[in-house]
């Protein structure tokens, strides 16, 4: 290899390590100083904000690389000149310094030139100052976002039974989206899962990392040698000695390092029960229940209604509740007859949808759930989304939504809650729940008699509204409305209406919820002559 090539390689290597150190310093400082509470993982709109942050940082980094290359080229020329002087001086130092010209140049370099070199090197400090400014003015994720993004991937894997190689390859249910995950992506995810005590998943993701490292081992030069040490130790703890050794084989370790690994294997304590995933991932025992398993099967489309159960379902027009509707009737599709679950088609226009989203976006906050005692609101990762509440009189489109529900169902919409607009985030979901109140009821207006979900977007994969007991999974259809009654005619809660929002696999899910209460519905949906709620009681205790 020629001398120029060696110099270029060294220059590139120095540049890469220089940038790596800068990025590491920036990242560590960012994590320590981050103080926002935006919970970006909870909505796609939040993730869009982070994408804009990275776009700005990328522009800054590109400019920094260009300027750094220029600085390095200039400094290498200076290094070459000074090296020649030192080579000449090494032949006879006294004779070299006896030359007044050489003596002057030495003093001048130390007085003037080295200050100039320092100014060039100070560009690094300027870049870090710029990053500090960006950090104060742009949006950055917190450790919670990092933690929850890993949980979201595992949730999607489990719900839709995705394999690790497919997810790492960017394949979701056989469809390729974007680029593959790198070996470092898989390695870091494996480390996160180990700290969450999801040991089975840890091994698979670290094994995938090793596989990808073999295919992209040149990039390993960007990372310090100790980058893999923690993963190796964790693999040993999990009893996966082969993969642990493989990590070091990829690094082309020498015999001395191999002995060090063997010593590590002898000294590292192996976990007693590494095959049992911890409750931190599964959250609650409910996730292991037959009911939750049924919910996941409905989300996957493995459990559906039989032809016999669908026999009496029909599609029809509705126009009885408004004279104008005879000219433009509503399209209604039955999904279930008892309890009533229906879809109203082609309700919202594209313009109305975009207006509703624009009204809600500035007010989106983390969605909450009722506390275990039915009082107060709590954040919980079994509901991952952001929502906003909008008064209906804030726009004519919102008033029109109430009018449409009335015209189709005949319900009095006077006592409807404000419109709730929601956007689901990374693996966004809402586990099975009831919409009616089981604890304290709003005394003046009564319980929620009905739910209407306006779908404001289509979804490529996942994101269905699933009713596990009814074996129905309704895929979001932009502009349509999913409607059902939460209460029996006796006004008891109908436990068969338990439903959940399946995790969003691919897409941005937007919905708007209209909850209408029982007050003033007495003559519109009157009680039957007999109690009709006993039929749903067995579903209250299913687990």
XYZ file of N, CA, C and O in Angstrom, residues 210-398:
756
model
N -25.647 -10.837 16.289
C -24.416 -11.518 15.879
C -24.483 -11.896 14.401
O -23.521 -11.725 13.647
N -25.626 -12.372 13.983
C -25.817 -12.749 12.575
C -25.597 -11.546 11.659
O -24.922 -11.645 10.622
N -26.119 -10.409 12.050
C -25.991 -9.209 11.223
C -24.603 -8.586 11.338
O -24.127 -7.953 10.398
N -23.958 -8.763 12.476
C -22.593 -8.281 12.654
C -21.647 -8.973 11.690
O -20.715 -8.367 11.146
N -21.877 -10.255 11.443
C -21.052 -10.999 10.496
C -21.176 -10.441 9.086
O -20.238 -10.489 8.296
N -22.359 -9.893 8.771
C -22.596 -9.364 7.435
C -22.168 -7.907 7.295
O -22.051 -7.391 6.188
N -21.925 -7.236 8.423
C -21.616 -5.806 8.399
C -20.525 -5.495 9.407
O -20.597 -4.525 10.146
N -19.484 -6.349 9.448
C -18.483 -6.182 10.498
C -17.548 -4.995 10.266
O -16.817 -4.606 11.169
N -17.544 -4.409 9.058
C -16.709 -3.225 8.848
C -17.154 -2.082 9.755
O -16.338 -1.324 10.259
N -18.458 -1.970 9.943
C -18.995 -0.880 10.752
C -18.610 -1.030 12.221
O -18.702 -0.077 12.980
N -18.157 -2.204 12.594
C -17.735 -2.414 13.978
C -16.583 -1.493 14.359
O -16.391 -1.165 15.524
N -15.809 -1.074 13.349
C -14.655 -0.219 13.630
C -15.068 1.115 14.239
O -14.251 1.815 14.832
N -16.334 1.498 14.087
C -16.807 2.757 14.654
C -16.985 2.691 16.163
O -17.071 3.711 16.825
N -17.039 1.474 16.707
C -17.409 1.323 18.115
C -16.225 0.811 18.922
O -15.384 0.057 18.415
N -16.148 1.211 20.188
C -15.038 0.763 21.035
C -15.110 -0.736 21.292
O -16.180 -1.354 21.209
N -13.963 -1.315 21.611
C -13.877 -2.771 21.767
C -14.793 -3.284 22.873
O -15.320 -4.387 22.800
N -14.996 -2.486 23.914
C -15.830 -2.929 25.024
C -17.320 -2.842 24.767
O -18.115 -3.149 25.657
N -17.702 -2.434 23.543
C -19.115 -2.242 23.235
C -19.909 -3.541 23.391
O -21.079 -3.525 23.740
N -19.256 -4.686 23.138
C -19.953 -5.969 23.173
C -19.805 -6.703 24.505
O -20.396 -7.768 24.680
N -19.043 -6.149 25.412
C -18.726 -6.895 26.633
C -19.980 -7.204 27.453
O -20.186 -8.333 27.906
N -20.836 -6.200 27.656
C -22.035 -6.424 28.468
C -22.939 -7.472 27.827
O -23.482 -8.346 28.513
N -23.089 -7.404 26.498
C -23.928 -8.391 25.810
C -23.350 -9.790 25.960
O -24.093 -10.767 26.145
N -22.032 -9.897 25.875
C -21.390 -11.195 26.036
C -21.645 -11.763 27.429
O -21.999 -12.934 27.590
N -21.489 -10.927 28.440
C -21.729 -11.381 29.813
C -23.183 -11.805 30.006
O -23.467 -12.799 30.683
N -24.106 -11.067 29.410
C -25.524 -11.409 29.564
C -25.864 -12.720 28.863
O -26.678 -13.508 29.354
N -25.240 -12.948 27.710
C -25.451 -14.222 27.020
C -24.937 -15.385 27.863
O -25.552 -16.454 27.906
N -23.822 -15.165 28.537
C -23.287 -16.199 29.425
C -24.264 -16.451 30.575
O -24.538 -17.604 30.943
N -24.827 -15.378 31.129
C -25.807 -15.525 32.210
C -27.023 -16.322 31.751
O -27.648 -17.043 32.525
N -27.364 -16.172 30.464
C -28.526 -16.878 29.922
C -28.177 -18.267 29.425
O -29.040 -18.992 28.914
N -26.902 -18.659 29.569
C -26.492 -19.998 29.178
C -26.220 -20.171 27.697
O -26.053 -21.293 27.226
N -26.173 -19.073 26.933
C -25.916 -19.160 25.491
C -24.428 -18.932 25.246
O -23.997 -17.866 24.793
N -23.613 -19.945 25.531
C -22.155 -19.824 25.414
C -21.709 -19.673 23.967
O -20.761 -18.950 23.661
N -22.382 -20.367 23.051
C -21.971 -20.332 21.642
C -22.056 -18.918 21.078
O -21.119 -18.442 20.419
N -23.171 -18.239 21.330
C -23.325 -16.884 20.807
C -22.352 -15.935 21.485
O -21.806 -15.018 20.845
N -22.100 -16.143 22.781
C -21.143 -15.304 23.499
C -19.748 -15.415 22.879
O -19.072 -14.407 22.645
N -19.324 -16.634 22.581
C -18.029 -16.823 21.940
C -18.014 -16.227 20.531
O -17.010 -15.680 20.071
N -19.142 -16.335 19.865
C -19.227 -15.856 18.489
C -19.006 -14.352 18.402
O -18.422 -13.858 17.438
N -19.479 -13.619 19.393
C -19.273 -12.176 19.394
C -17.787 -11.835 19.303
O -17.389 -10.932 18.579
N -16.995 -12.589 20.041
C -15.561 -12.305 20.033
C -14.865 -12.871 18.805
O -13.856 -12.340 18.352
N -15.385 -13.952 18.248
C -14.804 -14.483 17.013
C -14.953 -13.487 15.871
O -14.068 -13.339 15.026
N -16.078 -12.797 15.850
C -16.297 -11.781 14.821
C -15.280 -10.656 14.965
O -14.831 -10.064 13.987
N -14.876 -10.376 16.197
C -13.902 -9.324 16.452
C -12.478 -9.787 16.160
O -11.527 -9.014 16.331
N -12.326 -11.016 15.730
C -11.003 -11.584 15.437
C -10.077 -11.463 16.651
O -8.974 -10.904 16.609
N -10.580 -12.003 17.767
C -9.814 -11.913 19.007
C -8.586 -12.814 18.960
O -8.560 -13.844 18.288
N -7.553 -12.423 19.718
C -6.348 -13.243 19.798
C -6.473 -14.269 20.925
O -7.471 -14.296 21.647
N -5.498 -15.099 21.071
C -5.557 -16.205 22.030
C -5.684 -15.692 23.463
O -6.419 -16.264 24.274
N -4.990 -14.596 23.753
C -5.044 -14.038 25.095
C -6.471 -13.605 25.440
O -6.949 -13.852 26.546
N -7.169 -12.943 24.460
C -8.540 -12.506 24.700
C -9.481 -13.699 24.833
O -10.439 -13.660 25.590
N -9.216 -14.779 24.095
C -10.042 -15.970 24.212
C -9.943 -16.546 25.631
O -10.934 -16.997 26.204
N -8.735 -16.526 26.173
C -8.567 -16.990 27.547
C -9.353 -16.109 28.514
O -9.935 -16.593 29.484
N -9.385 -14.793 28.201
C -10.143 -13.875 29.045
C -11.634 -14.212 29.002
O -12.322 -14.149 30.018
N -12.118 -14.593 27.813
C -13.524 -14.962 27.680
C -13.804 -16.216 28.482
O -14.838 -16.331 29.152
N -12.894 -17.182 28.411
C -13.080 -18.412 29.169
C -13.119 -18.120 30.668
O -13.903 -18.720 31.408
N -12.268 -17.186 31.097
C -12.300 -16.791 32.503
C -13.646 -16.140 32.843
O -14.208 -16.359 33.920
N -14.153 -15.328 31.909
C -15.442 -14.678 32.118
C -16.550 -15.712 32.253
O -17.444 -15.583 33.086
N -16.475 -16.762 31.443
C -17.493 -17.816 31.492
C -17.473 -18.536 32.838
O -18.505 -18.929 33.363
N -16.287 -18.682 33.375
C -16.166 -19.382 34.652
C -16.616 -18.512 35.823
O -17.149 -19.011 36.818
N -16.446 -17.188 35.692
C -16.745 -16.303 36.816
C -18.144 -15.698 36.766
O -18.645 -15.230 37.792
N -18.776 -15.693 35.584
C -20.095 -15.079 35.454
C -21.170 -16.030 35.965
O -21.216 -17.200 35.591
N -22.060 -15.500 36.803
C -23.126 -16.310 37.384
C -24.255 -16.513 36.383
O -24.759 -15.556 35.794
N -24.642 -17.766 36.193
C -25.718 -18.097 35.260
C -27.058 -17.976 35.981
O -27.218 -18.437 37.115
N -28.017 -17.350 35.324
C -29.344 -17.190 35.920
C -30.018 -18.541 36.086
O -29.912 -19.416 35.218
N -30.742 -18.701 37.181
C -31.346 -20.000 37.481
C -32.514 -20.331 36.561
O -32.654 -21.449 36.097
N -33.398 -19.338 36.289
C -34.570 -19.584 35.451
C -34.656 -18.538 34.354
O -35.519 -17.660 34.341
N -33.761 -18.609 33.357
C -33.746 -17.580 32.319
C -34.879 -17.692 31.313
O -35.037 -16.822 30.483
N -35.654 -18.781 31.357
C -36.705 -18.963 30.359
C -38.016 -18.290 30.739
O -38.957 -18.271 29.956
N -38.116 -17.777 31.957
C -39.380 -17.177 32.389
C -39.337 -15.669 32.230
O -38.573 -14.989 32.909
N -40.161 -15.149 31.308
C -40.233 -13.702 31.131
C -40.863 -13.062 32.358
O -41.758 -13.593 32.979
N -40.390 -11.879 32.683
C -40.818 -11.190 33.896
C -42.144 -10.455 33.689
O -42.520 -10.121 32.586
N -42.812 -10.173 34.785
C -44.080 -9.456 34.724
C -43.910 -8.023 34.232
O -44.875 -7.378 33.860
N -42.665 -7.483 34.232
C -42.467 -6.138 33.720
C -42.832 -6.044 32.242
O -43.218 -4.998 31.758
N -42.659 -7.127 31.516
C -43.029 -7.137 30.106
C -44.499 -7.481 29.963
O -45.242 -6.853 29.221
N -44.944 -8.503 30.692
C -46.336 -8.942 30.565
C -47.281 -8.044 31.343
O -48.498 -8.109 31.153
N -46.733 -7.205 32.195
C -47.468 -6.213 32.971
C -48.361 -6.828 34.049
O -48.184 -6.580 35.207
N -49.383 -7.580 33.653
C -50.329 -8.115 34.628
C -50.674 -9.550 34.242
O -50.542 -9.940 33.078
N -51.151 -10.350 35.192
C -51.530 -11.731 34.872
C -52.589 -11.827 33.778
O -52.687 -12.851 33.106
N -53.371 -10.762 33.601
C -54.411 -10.769 32.572
C -53.850 -11.103 31.195
O -54.504 -11.718 30.364
N -52.604 -10.715 30.944
C -51.989 -10.974 29.637
C -51.765 -12.460 29.387
O -51.511 -12.863 28.256
N -51.825 -13.256 30.451
C -51.654 -14.700 30.303
C -52.997 -15.430 30.293
O -53.035 -16.658 30.230
N -54.091 -14.668 30.361
C -55.415 -15.273 30.499
C -55.959 -15.755 29.162
O -55.519 -15.328 28.086
N -56.961 -16.638 29.231
C -57.633 -17.130 28.023
C -58.362 -15.995 27.315
O -58.423 -15.965 26.078
N -58.898 -15.056 28.083
C -59.605 -13.927 27.481
C -58.655 -13.080 26.634
O -58.985 -12.700 25.496
N -57.483 -12.778 27.173
C -56.537 -11.956 26.423
C -56.010 -12.708 25.204
O -55.792 -12.123 24.141
N -55.821 -14.000 25.352
C -55.397 -14.822 24.210
C -56.451 -14.776 23.105
O -56.118 -14.694 21.917
N -57.731 -14.821 23.492
C -58.810 -14.719 22.511
C -58.775 -13.362 21.815
O -58.943 -13.272 20.586
N -58.558 -12.307 22.591
C -58.456 -10.952 22.025
C -57.346 -10.887 20.972
O -57.544 -10.341 19.866
N -56.175 -11.445 21.276
C -55.069 -11.418 20.316
C -55.405 -12.220 19.059
O -55.041 -11.828 17.941
N -56.105 -13.339 19.228
C -56.499 -14.136 18.064
C -57.482 -13.375 17.181
O -57.418 -13.457 15.953
N -58.402 -12.652 17.809
C -59.335 -11.827 17.038
C -58.575 -10.728 16.302
O -58.861 -10.432 15.137
N -57.576 -10.124 16.958
C -56.751 -9.105 16.298
C -56.036 -9.678 15.076
O -55.883 -8.996 14.054
N -55.589 -10.914 15.186
C -54.871 -11.558 14.067
C -55.819 -12.095 13.002
O -55.365 -12.525 11.945
N -57.104 -12.132 13.280
C -58.068 -12.678 12.326
C -58.166 -14.183 12.373
O -58.749 -14.800 11.471
N -57.634 -14.783 13.430
C -57.685 -16.237 13.553
C -59.048 -16.711 14.069
O -59.433 -17.860 13.831
N -59.756 -15.859 14.784
C -61.087 -16.182 15.302
C -62.077 -15.186 14.701
O -61.925 -13.974 14.865
N -63.072 -15.675 14.002
C -64.104 -14.835 13.384
C -65.470 -15.478 13.589
O -65.580 -16.637 14.009
N -66.504 -14.733 13.269
C -67.853 -15.275 13.363
C -68.061 -16.366 12.306
O -67.514 -16.297 11.207
N -68.855 -17.350 12.665
C -69.176 -18.431 11.730
C -70.250 -17.956 10.755
O -70.969 -16.980 11.023
N -70.402 -18.624 9.611
C -71.485 -18.262 8.674
C -72.857 -18.289 9.334
O -73.720 -17.472 9.007
N -73.066 -19.195 10.277
C -74.356 -19.254 10.972
C -74.585 -17.997 11.794
O -75.708 -17.448 11.838
N -73.516 -17.502 12.463
C -73.635 -16.294 13.271
C -73.846 -15.053 12.414
O -74.410 -14.058 12.870
N -73.405 -15.107 11.170
C -73.533 -13.970 10.262
C -74.781 -14.060 9.385
O -75.034 -13.157 8.584
N -75.564 -15.101 9.560
C -76.659 -15.405 8.638
C -77.668 -14.267 8.510
O -78.124 -13.939 7.407
N -78.037 -13.636 9.607
C -79.087 -12.618 9.591
C -78.547 -11.192 9.465
O -79.321 -10.230 9.552
N -77.257 -11.045 9.282
C -76.676 -9.704 9.131
C -76.989 -9.160 7.741
O -77.070 -9.908 6.763
N -77.152 -7.854 7.655
C -77.511 -7.274 6.357
C -76.954 -5.858 6.236
O -76.541 -5.242 7.222
N -76.977 -5.346 5.021
C -76.648 -3.958 4.729
C -77.922 -3.268 4.241
O -78.705 -3.867 3.496
N -78.133 -2.025 4.635
C -79.391 -1.367 4.284
C -79.219 0.145 4.376
O -78.206 0.652 4.873
N -80.240 0.862 3.887
C -80.258 2.323 3.949
C -81.133 2.778 5.110
O -82.145 2.152 5.433
N -80.770 3.916 5.719
C -81.544 4.512 6.803
C -81.891 5.946 6.420
O -81.010 6.715 6.017
N -83.155 6.301 6.551
C -83.584 7.653 6.216
C -84.782 8.111 7.057
O -85.282 9.228 6.899
N -85.249 7.300 7.994
C -86.493 7.572 8.709
C -86.438 8.808 9.600
O -87.474 9.450 9.840
N -85.265 9.164 10.131
C -85.202 10.204 11.150
C -84.978 11.613 10.614
O -84.882 12.561 11.395
N -84.850 11.759 9.304
C -84.740 13.108 8.735
C -85.314 13.078 7.324
O -85.003 12.181 6.530
N -86.176 14.045 6.993
C -86.819 14.066 5.672
C -85.816 14.112 4.520
O -85.991 13.435 3.505
N -84.740 14.907 4.677
C -83.757 15.042 3.598
C -83.059 13.718 3.296
O -82.613 13.476 2.172
N -82.952 12.863 4.323
C -82.225 11.605 4.152
C -82.891 10.678 3.132
O -82.269 9.715 2.669
N -84.133 10.935 2.795
C -84.768 10.123 1.754
C -84.075 10.334 0.414
O -84.062 9.449 -0.442
N -83.501 11.522 0.224
C -82.766 11.804 -1.007
C -81.312 11.324 -0.921
O -80.702 11.014 -1.945
N -80.779 11.305 0.283
C -79.387 10.861 0.488
C -79.335 9.980 1.718
O -78.878 10.399 2.791
N -79.822 8.755 1.630
C -79.885 7.881 2.808
C -78.501 7.447 3.279
O -77.524 7.460 2.528
N -78.443 7.078 4.564
C -77.197 6.588 5.147
C -77.033 5.099 4.853
O -78.008 4.341 4.858
N -75.791 4.688 4.631
C -75.476 3.280 4.382
C -75.082 2.627 5.705
O -74.114 3.053 6.343
N -75.805 1.602 6.102
C -75.574 0.935 7.382
C -75.297 -0.541 7.149
O -75.962 -1.190 6.335
N -74.302 -1.063 7.866
C -73.932 -2.481 7.761
C -73.977 -3.110 9.153
O -73.338 -2.615 10.086
N -74.736 -4.173 9.288
C -74.774 -4.920 10.550
C -73.499 -5.744 10.716
O -73.071 -6.446 9.785
N -72.927 -5.667 11.912
C -71.812 -6.552 12.271
C -72.231 -7.560 13.327
O -71.676 -8.647 13.406
N -73.216 -7.172 14.149
C -73.753 -8.064 15.176
C -75.123 -7.534 15.574
O -75.351 -6.319 15.613
N -76.045 -8.473 15.868
C -77.416 -8.061 16.169
C -77.694 -7.934 17.655
O -78.477 -7.079 18.074
N -77.107 -8.780 18.475
C -77.344 -8.727 19.913
C -76.036 -9.018 20.644
O -75.616 -10.183 20.723
N -75.366 -7.968 21.138
C -75.730 -6.557 21.109
C -75.558 -5.941 19.713
O -74.820 -6.481 18.890
N -76.214 -4.819 19.495
C -76.141 -4.178 18.190
C -74.764 -3.554 17.972
O -74.319 -2.728 18.768
N -74.109 -3.950 16.889
C -72.847 -3.348 16.462
C -72.983 -3.091 14.968
O -73.291 -4.011 14.204
N -72.768 -1.864 14.561
C -73.001 -1.497 13.161
C -71.882 -0.602 12.652
O -71.156 0.025 13.439
N -71.772 -0.516 11.330
C -70.876 0.439 10.685
C -71.713 1.348 9.802
O -72.541 0.879 9.020
N -71.500 2.659 9.948
C -72.127 3.640 9.071
C -71.070 4.088 8.064
O -70.021 4.608 8.458
N -71.351 3.896 6.799
C -70.343 4.151 5.768
C -70.444 5.562 5.186
O -71.526 6.151 5.120
N -69.264 6.079 4.757
C -69.183 7.360 4.032
C -69.855 8.509 4.790
O -70.668 9.255 4.241
N -69.478 8.682 6.044
C -70.078 9.722 6.868
C -69.284 11.028 6.787
O -69.860 12.105 6.616
N -67.960 10.943 6.927
C -67.124 12.144 6.950
C -66.403 12.344 5.628
O -65.872 11.391 5.042
N -66.344 13.592 5.169
C -65.588 13.931 3.966
C -64.114 14.111 4.298
O -63.736 14.256 5.473
N -63.279 14.118 3.283
C -61.840 14.318 3.480
C -61.564 15.679 4.133
O -60.725 15.800 5.030
N -62.301 16.702 3.691
C -62.108 18.040 4.244
C -62.485 18.078 5.713
O -61.779 18.689 6.529
N -63.582 17.419 6.067
C -64.004 17.391 7.472
C -62.957 16.684 8.333
O -62.632 17.140 9.443
N -62.418 15.574 7.827
C -61.417 14.806 8.582
C -60.180 15.644 8.855
O -59.671 15.696 9.986
N -59.672 16.313 7.824
C -58.461 17.111 7.998
C -58.719 18.284 8.947
O -57.826 18.667 9.719
N -59.922 18.846 8.899
C -60.258 19.942 9.813
C -60.273 19.457 11.257
O -59.739 20.120 12.159
N -60.866 18.302 11.508
C -60.943 17.747 12.863
C -59.542 17.458 13.401
O -59.217 17.787 14.554
N -58.689 16.870 12.583
C -57.324 16.579 13.011
C -56.544 17.855 13.308
O -55.779 17.929 14.280
N -56.757 18.870 12.471
C -56.057 20.145 12.682
C -56.524 20.822 13.974
O -55.712 21.429 14.697
N -57.818 20.718 14.278
C -58.331 21.296 15.517
C -57.763 20.586 16.746
O -57.478 21.215 17.775
N -57.589 19.271 16.645
C -57.163 18.478 17.798
C -55.660 18.487 18.023
O -55.201 18.435 19.180
N -54.873 18.543 16.960
C -53.419 18.336 17.057
C -52.729 19.212 18.096
O -51.900 18.720 18.874
N -53.037 20.509 18.181
C -52.325 21.337 19.177
C -52.657 20.977 20.626
O -51.941 21.396 21.540
N -53.719 20.209 20.844
C -54.180 19.939 22.208
C -53.971 18.480 22.634
O -54.444 18.085 23.706
N -53.278 17.688 21.827
C -53.101 16.272 22.148
C -52.235 16.097 23.383
O -51.146 16.665 23.488
N -52.707 15.276 24.310
C -51.937 14.910 25.502
C -52.079 13.408 25.720
O -52.937 12.764 25.130
N -51.244 12.867 26.590
C -51.231 11.423 26.856
C -52.609 10.945 27.316
O -53.214 11.514 28.238
N -53.105 9.890 26.671
C -54.383 9.300 27.066
C -54.247 8.632 28.429
O -53.208 8.049 28.755
N -55.304 8.713 29.209
C -55.306 8.121 30.549
C -56.455 7.134 30.691
O -57.322 7.035 29.824
N -56.446 6.398 31.787
C -57.520 5.455 32.103
C -57.993 5.755 33.521
O -57.301 6.404 34.306
N -59.198 5.265 33.857
C -59.699 5.437 35.215
C -58.858 4.619 36.188
O -58.364 3.535 35.853
N -58.686 5.155 37.398
C -57.970 4.427 38.425
C -58.695 3.156 38.817
O -59.868 2.951 38.469
N -58.033 2.311 39.534
C -58.617 1.017 39.918
C -59.890 1.176 40.753
O -60.744 0.294 40.764
N -60.018 2.332 41.415
C -61.220 2.576 42.213
C -62.289 3.319 41.430
O -63.329 3.696 41.977
N -62.034 3.532 40.120
C -63.004 4.225 39.282
C -62.954 5.727 39.418
O -63.750 6.434 38.803
N -62.003 6.236 40.182
C -61.898 7.669 40.412
C -60.522 8.138 39.960
O -59.522 7.475 40.194
N -60.471 9.295 39.336
C -59.186 9.839 38.910
C -58.697 9.222 37.607
O -59.263 8.246 37.110
N -57.660 9.816 37.066
C -57.095 9.366 35.787
C -55.646 8.958 35.981
O -54.897 9.615 36.706
N -55.248 7.880 35.346
C -53.883 7.363 35.461
C -53.321 7.081 34.078
O -54.055 6.708 33.156
N -52.009 7.247 33.961
C -51.306 6.816 32.750
C -50.958 5.343 32.897
O -50.590 4.893 33.979
N -51.087 4.611 31.805
C -50.750 3.192 31.860
C -50.402 2.734 30.449
O -51.001 3.196 29.469
N -49.412 1.826 30.349
C -49.016 1.430 29.008
C -49.930 0.385 28.387
O -49.614 -0.158 27.334
N -51.081 0.061 29.024
C -52.049 -0.732 28.285
C -52.974 0.178 27.459
O -53.887 -0.285 26.790
N -52.701 1.500 27.517
C -53.331 2.432 26.590
C -52.257 3.387 26.084
O -51.799 4.257 26.814
N -51.841 3.205 24.834
C -50.782 4.032 24.261
C -51.390 4.886 23.152
O -51.634 4.415 22.034
N -51.652 6.133 23.471
C -52.179 7.091 22.489
C -52.161 8.471 23.118
O -51.869 8.630 24.303
N -52.471 9.475 22.305
C -52.711 10.818 22.802
C -54.097 11.242 22.351
O -54.571 10.825 21.289
N -54.750 12.078 23.166
C -56.078 12.525 22.770
C -56.297 13.982 23.146
O -55.551 14.557 23.938
N -57.330 14.535 22.539
C -57.753 15.900 22.834
C -59.273 15.923 22.895
O -59.943 15.152 22.197
N -59.822 16.798 23.747
C -61.268 16.944 23.874
C -61.686 18.254 23.225
O -61.141 19.313 23.530
N -62.671 18.176 22.315
C -63.110 19.347 21.574
C -64.595 19.593 21.809
O -65.409 18.676 21.667
N -64.988 20.816 22.156
C -66.428 21.132 22.248
C -67.045 21.138 20.853
O -66.419 21.578 19.889
N -68.267 20.663 20.760
C -68.894 20.528 19.442
C -69.150 21.876 18.785
O -69.135 21.978 17.549
N -69.333 22.917 19.578
C -69.606 24.216 18.975
C -68.342 24.913 18.462
O -68.397 26.053 18.009
N -67.194 24.202 18.521
C -65.958 24.801 18.010
C -65.894 24.766 16.490
O -65.089 25.475 15.886
N -66.744 23.958 15.845
C -66.774 23.931 14.376
C -68.059 23.258 13.897
O -68.567 22.338 14.555
N -68.551 23.688 12.775
C -69.789 23.134 12.227
C -69.658 21.657 11.885
O -70.643 20.907 11.942
N -68.439 21.206 11.517
C -68.240 19.788 11.208
C -68.519 18.917 12.431
O -69.038 17.801 12.314
N -68.164 19.418 13.617
C -68.370 18.642 14.834
C -69.853 18.570 15.180
O -70.350 17.515 15.611
